[in-house]
Coordinates of C-alpha atoms and ligand atoms in Angstrom, one line a residue:
M1 CA -0.2 23.3 14.5
S2 CA 2.5 20.7 14.1
R3 CA 4.6 20.1 11.1
V4 CA 5.9 16.8 9.7
L5 CA 8.5 16.1 7.3
S6 CA 7.2 12.7 5.6
V7 CA 10.2 10.9 3.7
T8 CA 9.2 8.5 1.2
S9 CA 10.4 6.6 -1.8
E10 CA 6.5 7.2 -3.6
I11 CA 3.8 9.4 -3.2
Y12 CA 0.6 9.2 -5.4
P13 CA -0.5 10.9 -7.9
L14 CA 3.7 11.3 -9.1
I15 CA 5.3 7.9 -8.6
K16 CA 3.6 4.4 -7.3
T17 CA 4.6 0.9 -7.2
G18 CA 2.0 0.3 -5.0
G19 CA 0.1 1.3 -1.4
L20 CA 2.4 2.9 0.0
A21 CA 2.1 5.8 -3.0
D22 CA -1.4 6.0 -1.8
V23 CA -1.1 7.0 1.6
T24 CA 1.8 8.9 1.6
G25 CA 0.1 10.6 -1.4
A26 CA -3.4 11.1 0.7
L27 CA -2.2 11.4 4.1
P28 CA -1.3 14.9 4.2
L29 CA -4.4 16.3 3.4
A30 CA -6.6 14.3 5.6
L31 CA -4.2 15.4 8.2
G32 CA -4.6 19.2 7.3
A33 CA -7.7 19.0 8.5
A34 CA -6.4 17.4 11.7
G35 CA -4.4 20.5 12.1
V36 CA -1.1 19.1 11.0
E37 CA 0.8 20.1 8.3
T38 CA 2.6 18.0 6.3
T39 CA 5.9 18.8 3.7
S40 CA 7.3 15.6 1.7
L41 CA 10.7 14.5 0.9
V42 CA 10.8 12.3 -1.9
P43 CA 13.6 11.4 -4.3
G44 CA 13.9 13.6 -7.7
Y45 CA 13.3 10.7 -10.0
P46 CA 12.1 11.9 -13.9
A47 CA 8.3 11.3 -12.9
V48 CA 8.8 13.6 -10.0
R49 CA 10.7 16.2 -11.4
Q50 CA 7.9 16.3 -14.6
G51 CA 5.1 16.5 -12.0
L52 CA 6.1 19.2 -9.9
Q53 CA 4.8 22.4 -10.2
N54 CA 6.4 25.9 -9.3
G55 CA 9.6 24.4 -8.2
G56 CA 12.3 26.4 -6.8
E57 CA 15.6 25.5 -5.3
V58 CA 16.4 25.7 -1.5
W59 CA 19.2 24.1 -1.3
H60 CA 22.1 22.7 -2.6
F61 CA 24.1 18.9 -1.4
P62 CA 27.9 19.8 -2.7
D63 CA 28.4 16.1 -1.8
M64 CA 25.3 13.7 -1.3
F65 CA 27.0 10.0 -1.5
G66 CA 29.2 11.1 -4.6
G67 CA 27.3 13.9 -6.7
H68 CA 25.8 16.9 -6.3
A69 CA 22.1 17.4 -5.2
N70 CA 19.8 19.9 -5.2
V71 CA 16.7 20.5 -2.8
I72 CA 13.8 21.4 -4.4
R73 CA 10.6 22.8 -3.4
G74 CA 7.5 22.6 -5.0
T75 CA 3.6 21.4 -5.0
A76 CA 1.7 19.2 -7.0
G77 CA -2.1 19.2 -6.3
S78 CA -2.1 20.2 -2.8
L79 CA 0.8 18.2 -1.6
D80 CA 3.5 20.5 -0.5
L81 CA 7.0 18.7 -1.7
L82 CA 10.8 18.9 -1.3
V83 CA 12.3 17.0 -4.1
L84 CA 15.8 15.7 -3.3
D85 CA 16.9 16.5 -7.0
A86 CA 20.5 13.6 -7.1
P87 CA 20.4 13.1 -10.7
H88 CA 23.6 10.5 -9.8
L89 CA 21.4 8.9 -7.7
F90 CA 17.5 8.9 -9.3
A91 CA 17.8 10.9 -12.8
R92 CA 17.3 6.8 -14.2
P93 CA 14.3 5.1 -16.4
G94 CA 12.5 2.0 -15.3
N95 CA 10.7 1.8 -11.4
P96 CA 12.2 3.3 -8.5
Y97 CA 13.6 0.4 -7.1
N98 CA 14.5 -1.6 -10.7
A99 CA 16.2 -1.1 -14.2
P100 CA 14.0 -1.7 -17.1
D101 CA 15.4 -5.2 -17.1
G102 CA 13.5 -5.6 -13.8
R103 CA 16.6 -6.1 -11.8
E104 CA 17.4 -3.7 -8.7
W105 CA 19.6 -0.9 -9.3
H106 CA 22.7 -1.9 -7.8
D107 CA 23.6 1.2 -5.6
N108 CA 20.1 1.1 -3.8
G109 CA 21.4 1.0 -0.6
I110 CA 23.2 4.7 -1.0
R111 CA 20.2 5.7 -2.9
F112 CA 18.0 5.4 -0.5
A113 CA 20.6 6.4 2.6
A114 CA 20.4 9.5 0.6
L115 CA 17.2 9.7 1.0
G116 CA 16.9 9.2 4.6
A117 CA 20.1 11.1 5.2
A118 CA 18.5 14.1 3.5
G119 CA 15.3 13.4 5.3
A120 CA 17.2 13.8 8.5
A121 CA 18.9 16.9 7.8
I122 CA 16.0 18.7 6.7
G123 CA 14.2 17.4 9.6
A124 CA 16.3 18.4 11.8
G125 CA 16.6 22.1 10.4
L126 CA 19.1 22.5 7.5
I127 CA 16.9 25.1 5.2
P128 CA 15.9 28.3 6.8
G129 CA 12.2 28.8 7.4
L130 CA 12.1 25.1 7.5
S131 CA 11.5 23.4 10.7
F132 CA 9.6 20.2 11.5
D133 CA 8.3 18.8 14.9
I134 CA 8.2 15.3 13.7
V135 CA 10.3 13.6 10.8
H136 CA 8.0 10.4 9.5
A137 CA 9.4 7.8 7.4
H138 CA 7.7 5.1 5.4
D139 CA 9.1 1.6 5.3
W140 CA 12.9 1.0 4.1
Q141 CA 13.5 3.0 2.1
S142 CA 13.4 6.0 4.2
A143 CA 14.1 3.9 7.3
M144 CA 17.5 5.6 7.5
A145 CA 16.2 9.4 8.5
P146 CA 15.0 7.8 12.2
V147 CA 18.9 6.1 11.8
Y148 CA 20.7 9.3 11.1
L149 CA 18.7 11.3 13.2
N150 CA 19.6 9.3 16.5
Y151 CA 22.9 10.2 15.8
H152 CA 21.9 13.7 15.4
N153 CA 23.8 16.5 17.5
G154 CA 21.9 18.7 19.1
P155 CA 17.8 18.9 19.2
R156 CA 15.9 16.6 16.9
P157 CA 12.3 16.1 15.8
G158 CA 10.6 13.3 17.1
T159 CA 10.6 10.4 14.9
V160 CA 7.8 8.2 13.5
L161 CA 8.8 5.0 11.3
T162 CA 5.5 3.1 9.5
I163 CA 6.1 -0.2 8.1
H164 CA 3.8 -0.9 5.1
N165 CA 5.0 -4.2 4.7
L166 CA 7.7 -6.0 6.5
A167 CA 8.2 -8.4 3.7
F168 CA 11.2 -5.6 2.1
Q169 CA 13.7 -4.7 4.4
G170 CA 16.3 -2.8 2.5
R171 CA 19.0 -5.2 3.5
F172 CA 22.6 -4.8 2.1
A173 CA 25.8 -6.6 2.5
A174 CA 28.0 -5.3 5.4
S175 CA 30.3 -3.6 3.3
L176 CA 28.3 -0.8 2.4
F177 CA 28.0 0.5 6.4
P178 CA 31.4 2.2 6.3
R179 CA 30.2 4.5 3.4
L180 CA 27.0 5.3 5.3
G181 CA 28.6 7.9 7.4
L182 CA 27.6 6.6 10.6
P183 CA 29.6 5.6 13.9
G184 CA 30.4 2.3 14.6
S185 CA 28.6 1.5 17.1
A186 CA 25.3 2.1 15.1
F187 CA 25.9 -1.1 13.1
G188 CA 25.4 -3.4 16.7
F189 CA 22.4 -6.0 16.9
D190 CA 20.6 -3.6 18.4
G191 CA 20.8 -1.2 15.4
L192 CA 22.0 -1.9 11.7
E193 CA 23.5 -4.9 12.2
Y194 CA 21.3 -7.8 10.7
H195 CA 22.9 -11.1 10.7
H196 CA 25.9 -9.6 9.2
D197 CA 24.1 -7.6 6.8
V198 CA 23.0 -3.8 6.8
S199 CA 19.4 -3.7 7.4
F200 CA 18.2 -0.3 6.8
L201 CA 14.3 -1.3 8.1
K202 CA 16.3 -3.2 11.5
G203 CA 17.8 0.0 11.7
G204 CA 14.4 2.2 11.5
L205 CA 13.0 0.1 13.9
C206 CA 15.6 0.2 16.9
F207 CA 15.9 4.2 16.3
A208 CA 12.5 5.6 15.4
D209 CA 10.8 7.1 18.5
R210 CA 7.1 5.4 18.0
L211 CA 6.7 2.7 15.2
T212 CA 3.3 2.6 13.2
T213 CA 2.1 -0.4 10.8
V214 CA -1.0 0.1 9.0
S215 CA -3.7 -2.1 10.5
P216 CA -3.8 -3.1 14.5
T217 CA -4.1 -6.8 13.7
Y218 CA -0.4 -6.4 10.9
A219 CA 0.7 -4.8 14.7
R220 CA -0.1 -8.0 16.5
E221 CA 0.8 -10.7 13.6
I222 CA 4.6 -8.6 13.2
A223 CA 5.5 -9.9 16.7
T224 CA 5.0 -13.4 15.7
E225 CA 7.1 -15.8 13.7
E226 CA 4.9 -16.5 11.4
Y227 CA 4.5 -13.1 10.5
G228 CA 7.5 -11.1 12.0
M229 CA 9.6 -11.9 8.7
G230 CA 12.8 -12.5 10.9
L231 CA 12.4 -9.2 12.7
E232 CA 9.6 -10.5 15.2
G233 CA 12.4 -10.4 17.9
V234 CA 13.2 -6.7 17.3
I235 CA 9.2 -5.8 16.8
Q236 CA 8.7 -7.8 20.3
Y237 CA 11.2 -5.4 21.8
R238 CA 9.8 -2.3 20.6
A239 CA 5.9 -3.6 21.2
A240 CA 5.5 -0.6 23.8
S241 CA 5.9 1.9 21.0
L242 CA 4.1 0.3 18.0
T243 CA 0.7 1.2 16.9
G244 CA -1.4 -0.4 14.4
I245 CA -3.2 2.3 12.3
V246 CA -5.4 1.2 9.3
N247 CA -5.2 3.3 6.3
G248 CA -8.0 4.9 4.5
I249 CA -8.1 5.9 0.8
D250 CA -8.4 8.8 -1.2
D251 CA -12.5 9.2 -1.8
A252 CA -12.3 12.2 -3.7
V253 CA -10.4 9.8 -6.8
W254 CA -12.4 6.6 -5.4
N255 CA -15.7 7.9 -5.3
P256 CA -18.1 6.2 -7.7
A257 CA -20.5 9.3 -7.7
T258 CA -17.8 11.7 -9.5
D259 CA -15.5 9.3 -10.8
D260 CA -14.3 9.7 -14.5
L261 CA -12.5 6.8 -15.2
I262 CA -16.2 4.9 -15.0
P263 CA -18.7 4.9 -17.6
H264 CA -22.0 5.1 -15.3
K265 CA -21.5 7.2 -12.3
F266 CA -23.9 5.9 -9.3
S267 CA -24.1 6.2 -5.4
R268 CA -26.1 4.0 -2.4
G269 CA -29.0 5.8 -3.3
R270 CA -28.7 5.4 -7.4
I271 CA -26.6 1.8 -7.2
T272 CA -28.9 0.5 -10.1
Q273 CA -26.7 2.6 -12.2
R274 CA -24.2 0.4 -11.6
A275 CA -25.2 -2.2 -13.9
G276 CA -23.9 -0.4 -16.8
N277 CA -20.6 -0.3 -15.3
K278 CA -20.8 -4.4 -14.9
T279 CA -22.3 -4.8 -18.6
A280 CA -19.5 -2.1 -19.7
L281 CA -16.4 -4.3 -17.9
Q282 CA -17.8 -7.6 -20.0
Q283 CA -17.4 -6.0 -22.6
R284 CA -14.2 -4.9 -21.7
L285 CA -12.7 -7.8 -20.8
G286 CA -14.5 -10.3 -23.6
L287 CA -17.1 -12.0 -20.8
R288 CA -20.5 -13.1 -21.9
E289 CA -23.0 -10.1 -21.0
S290 CA -25.3 -10.9 -18.2
Q291 CA -26.4 -9.2 -15.4
A292 CA -27.3 -12.3 -13.8
A293 CA -23.6 -13.6 -14.0
L294 CA -21.8 -13.4 -10.8
V295 CA -18.1 -11.1 -11.7
I296 CA -15.7 -12.0 -9.4
G297 CA -12.7 -9.0 -9.9
V298 CA -9.1 -9.0 -9.1
V299 CA -6.7 -6.2 -8.9
S300 CA -3.6 -6.8 -7.1
R301 CA 0.2 -7.3 -8.2
L302 CA 0.9 -11.3 -8.6
T303 CA 3.1 -12.4 -5.7
E304 CA 3.1 -15.2 -3.3
Q305 CA 2.0 -12.6 -0.8
K306 CA -1.4 -12.3 -2.7
G307 CA -2.1 -15.6 -3.1
L308 CA -3.9 -15.3 -6.3
D309 CA -2.6 -18.9 -7.0
M310 CA -4.9 -20.0 -5.1
L311 CA -7.2 -18.8 -7.2
L312 CA -6.1 -21.1 -10.5
E313 CA -7.3 -24.5 -8.7
H314 CA -10.7 -23.7 -8.1
L315 CA -11.2 -21.7 -11.7
P316 CA -12.8 -25.2 -13.5
A317 CA -15.2 -25.1 -10.6
L318 CA -16.7 -21.5 -10.6
I319 CA -16.9 -21.3 -14.5
R320 CA -19.1 -24.7 -13.9
D321 CA -21.5 -22.4 -12.0
G322 CA -21.2 -19.7 -14.2
V323 CA -19.0 -17.3 -12.2
Q324 CA -16.8 -15.1 -14.3
I325 CA -13.3 -13.7 -13.6
A326 CA -12.4 -10.3 -14.5
L327 CA -8.7 -9.6 -13.5
L328 CA -6.0 -7.3 -13.7
G329 CA -2.6 -7.5 -12.2
S330 CA 1.1 -8.2 -12.3
G331 CA 3.7 -9.4 -11.3
D332 CA 5.6 -13.0 -11.2
R333 CA 5.7 -14.1 -15.4
E334 CA 4.5 -17.9 -14.2
L335 CA 1.3 -16.4 -12.4
E336 CA 0.6 -13.9 -15.4
F337 CA 1.0 -16.6 -17.9
S338 CA -1.4 -19.2 -15.7
F339 CA -4.2 -16.3 -15.8
I340 CA -3.4 -15.6 -19.4
E341 CA -3.9 -18.8 -20.4
A342 CA -6.9 -19.6 -18.5
A343 CA -8.6 -16.8 -20.0
A344 CA -7.8 -17.9 -23.7
R345 CA -9.0 -21.7 -22.6
N346 CA -12.1 -19.9 -21.1
P347 CA -13.5 -17.3 -23.2
G348 CA -16.6 -15.1 -22.4
S349 CA -15.8 -16.7 -18.7
I350 CA -12.5 -15.6 -17.5
G351 CA -11.0 -12.0 -18.6
C352 CA -7.7 -11.3 -18.0
V353 CA -5.7 -8.0 -18.5
I354 CA -1.6 -8.0 -17.3
G355 CA -0.2 -4.5 -16.5
Y356 CA -1.1 -1.5 -14.5
N357 CA -4.0 0.3 -15.9
E358 CA -5.6 2.6 -12.8
Q359 CA -8.4 2.8 -15.5
L360 CA -9.3 -0.7 -15.6
A361 CA -8.6 -0.7 -11.8
H362 CA -11.7 1.6 -11.4
L363 CA -13.9 0.0 -13.9
I364 CA -13.1 -3.4 -11.8
Q365 CA -14.4 -1.7 -8.9
A366 CA -17.5 -0.9 -10.3
G367 CA -18.4 -3.2 -12.1
S368 CA -17.7 -6.5 -10.4
D369 CA -19.9 -8.3 -8.1
A370 CA -17.2 -9.0 -5.8
L371 CA -13.7 -8.1 -5.2
L372 CA -11.4 -11.1 -4.5
V373 CA -8.4 -10.6 -2.1
P374 CA -7.2 -13.9 -0.9
S375 CA -3.4 -13.0 0.4
R376 CA -1.5 -15.2 3.0
F377 CA -0.4 -11.8 5.1
E378 CA -1.6 -8.2 4.3
P379 CA -0.6 -5.1 6.3
C380 CA -3.5 -3.2 5.4
G381 CA -4.4 -3.8 1.8
L382 CA -6.2 -1.0 -0.5
T383 CA -8.2 -2.5 -2.8
Q384 CA -10.5 -4.2 -0.1
L385 CA -11.2 -0.3 0.8
C386 CA -12.1 0.7 -3.0
A387 CA -14.7 -2.4 -3.0
L388 CA -16.7 -1.7 0.1
R389 CA -16.6 1.9 -1.5
Y390 CA -18.1 0.8 -4.7
G391 CA -19.8 -1.9 -3.4
S392 CA -18.9 -4.6 -4.5
I393 CA -18.6 -7.2 -1.9
P394 CA -15.0 -8.1 -0.8
V395 CA -14.3 -12.0 -0.3
V396 CA -10.8 -11.7 1.7
S397 CA -8.5 -13.9 3.9
R398 CA -8.6 -13.0 7.5
V399 CA -5.1 -11.6 7.9
G400 CA -4.0 -8.2 8.7
G401 CA -5.7 -4.8 7.2
L402 CA -8.1 -7.6 5.6
A403 CA -9.4 -8.7 9.1
D404 CA -10.0 -5.0 10.2
T405 CA -12.0 -3.7 7.7
V406 CA -14.2 -6.4 6.3
I407 CA -17.0 -7.4 8.6
D408 CA -17.6 -10.8 7.4
A409 CA -21.3 -12.3 6.8
N410 CA -21.6 -14.8 9.8
E411 CA -24.8 -15.7 11.0
A412 CA -24.8 -13.3 13.5
A413 CA -23.6 -10.2 11.4
L414 CA -26.0 -11.5 8.8
T415 CA -28.9 -11.3 11.8
A416 CA -27.9 -8.1 13.1
G417 CA -27.8 -6.8 9.2
V418 CA -24.2 -5.5 9.6
A419 CA -21.9 -7.4 6.9
T420 CA -20.1 -6.2 4.4
G421 CA -18.3 -8.7 2.9
I422 CA -16.4 -12.6 3.6
Q423 CA -14.0 -13.4 5.2
F424 CA -12.0 -16.8 5.4
S425 CA -9.2 -18.3 7.4
P426 CA -6.9 -20.4 7.2
A427 CA -5.7 -18.5 4.0
T428 CA -5.5 -21.8 2.1
A429 CA -6.9 -23.0 -1.2
E430 CA -9.4 -25.0 1.4
G431 CA -10.3 -21.8 3.0
L432 CA -10.7 -20.3 -0.2
E433 CA -12.9 -22.9 -1.7
D434 CA -15.4 -22.5 1.0
A435 CA -15.3 -18.7 1.0
L436 CA -16.3 -19.3 -2.5
R437 CA -19.0 -21.5 -1.7
R438 CA -20.7 -19.0 0.6
L439 CA -20.0 -16.3 -1.5
T440 CA -22.1 -18.0 -4.6
I441 CA -25.1 -19.1 -2.2
L442 CA -25.5 -15.5 -1.2
W443 CA -25.3 -13.6 -4.5
R444 CA -28.3 -16.2 -5.0
N445 CA -30.0 -14.0 -2.3
Q446 CA -30.5 -11.0 -3.9
P447 CA -32.3 -9.1 -0.6
V448 CA -29.2 -10.0 1.7
W449 CA -27.0 -9.5 -1.3
Q450 CA -28.2 -5.7 -1.9
R451 CA -28.3 -5.3 1.9
M452 CA -24.7 -5.8 2.3
Q453 CA -24.0 -3.8 -1.0
R454 CA -25.4 -1.1 1.2
N455 CA -23.6 -1.8 4.0
A456 CA -20.1 -1.9 2.2
M457 CA -21.0 1.4 0.4
S458 CA -21.8 2.9 4.1
A459 CA -18.5 1.9 5.3
D460 CA -16.0 5.1 6.5
V461 CA -13.3 3.8 4.4
S462 CA -12.0 7.7 4.2
W463 CA -8.8 9.1 5.5
R464 CA -10.5 11.2 8.6
N465 CA -10.4 8.7 11.3
P466 CA -7.0 7.4 10.5
A467 CA -5.8 11.0 9.8
T468 CA -7.2 11.6 13.7
H469 CA -5.0 8.4 15.3
Y470 CA -2.0 9.5 13.7
A471 CA -2.3 13.7 14.9
A472 CA -2.7 12.1 18.8
L473 CA 0.3 9.8 17.8
Y474 CA 2.6 13.2 16.4
N475 CA 1.1 15.0 19.8
A476 CA 2.0 12.7 22.2
I477 CA 5.7 12.5 21.0
L478 CA 6.0 16.2 21.4
A479 CA 4.4 16.3 24.5
G480 CA 7.3 13.4 25.4
S481 CA 4.9 10.7 26.2
A482 CA 6.4 8.5 23.3
Ligands
LIG1 P1 0.4 -3.6 -2.3 O1 0.3 -2.2 -2.0 O2 0.5 -4.6 -1.6 O3 0.3 -3.8 -3.8 P2 -2.5 -2.5 -1.6 O4 -3.7 -2.9 -1.5 O5 -1.9 -1.7 0.0 O6 -1.2 -3.5 -1.9 O7 -2.9 -1.1 -2.5 C1 -2.5 -1.9 -3.8 C2 -2.5 -0.6 -4.6 O8 -2.4 -0.6 -5.6 C3 -4.6 0.0 -4.9 O9 -4.7 1.5 -5.0 C4 -4.2 -1.2 -6.0 O10 -6.1 -0.3 -6.6 C5 -3.6 -0.4 -7.2 N1 -3.2 -1.7 -7.7 C6 -2.7 -2.7 -8.0 N2 -2.1 -3.4 -9.2 C7 -2.7 -2.6 -9.9 C8 -3.1 -3.0 -11.3 N3 -2.5 -4.1 -12.2 N4 -3.6 -1.8 -12.1 C9 -3.7 -0.6 -11.4 N5 -4.0 -0.3 -9.7 C10 -3.4 -1.5 -9.4

């Protein structure tokens, strides 16, 4: 059985700002079934300290980048956790990256260098009784772990870096470099240096034994200028070490047959029960109560990436067609305001809640007829996987993981009876318009719609398959074929 140290800045259910937390929270359990034991190292934010059970100190760092730090071992549900309890870095209000005023913490470079350095030291066997075969880092926040391990003296574990989103790179002024405690050579074009700055993600991309990203299509896309966010050169250079493994979702948390967050539980065999959730959703968002109206749901960050600005211009036409919109999201103030305004102008047709709300996210998945994900780019995307499981037809742009997880209702797929949703390309307002037109036509053909719904609910969106791919990757590294 191999032992993995997963180093991450977020982990569901303790601390989450996005899909990263879902992945790092669910993968360990699935890996367990595939013969891999995982321990997760996370920063000791207040929420993590509060959620930790059975905690006991296992190590003390007298000086961890300007203050002392303890490592506390404990659990949260089935998760085996090591918490980097460094009060001077992590005991702060706000989310993991930003102060309550929304601005990034000024010392994020030091905070996440500390996470990486601790991950590297622990991964290399610092703590007696805790040894690891692999250190698995996630995104820029822990990308320094493979960098530090590259410069570690003595035997070291294998390293994997997973890119959940290349848009976030952990870029800091070059003045940070001398504080990182690395040899000067680490700040080269084949290391941390990026346009004269320090880039944690680039460092990790250069030094991890293997790279993964969260879907095969995104793995191909990021080698291009269009999606590479300036790092396409490094990605091309490391192409032989990069694999795409599509994410799953936690099928215990997202199970319509047992979900306590929705008023009417249902399953593929009891799909008629779903109607009660649609009514509940319409009531909750002040929408006209009608089973006949097509309800399009959205659960999303409201940012440029997610493409929801493209929906705004199509709202009048949709409303004329009797379509309803149920939107939950938060992000850019301007977009938030546009949707609030649209809802105020169209009561009964557009319902909108700005904020983060786990319960409403579940109700939208269970009560909407379709779920819209019109992203301009999307490494994997999780909400379309939840939608499949909950029988809400995903309408997605054909990018990244959206391309890999939804089977478009084109003529061939409809004839073969395998379609699970609608894909559109390019990811533009025109592309979306066409997809919405196809959606409303499909909605009027209820036998075909219900067939798609059954297909969607039959899709395997669990972690079982992805976990076997990760386990195989770890084994390949250990066998020396990385
Ligand atoms: P990203 O990580 O880019 O935001 P993903 O689709 O990978 O997008 O993951 C988003 C996760 O966050 C999903 O689990 C989704 O249900 C959840 N989510 C997004 N916005 C909200 C919200 N406003 N309220 C509740 N959950 C949300």
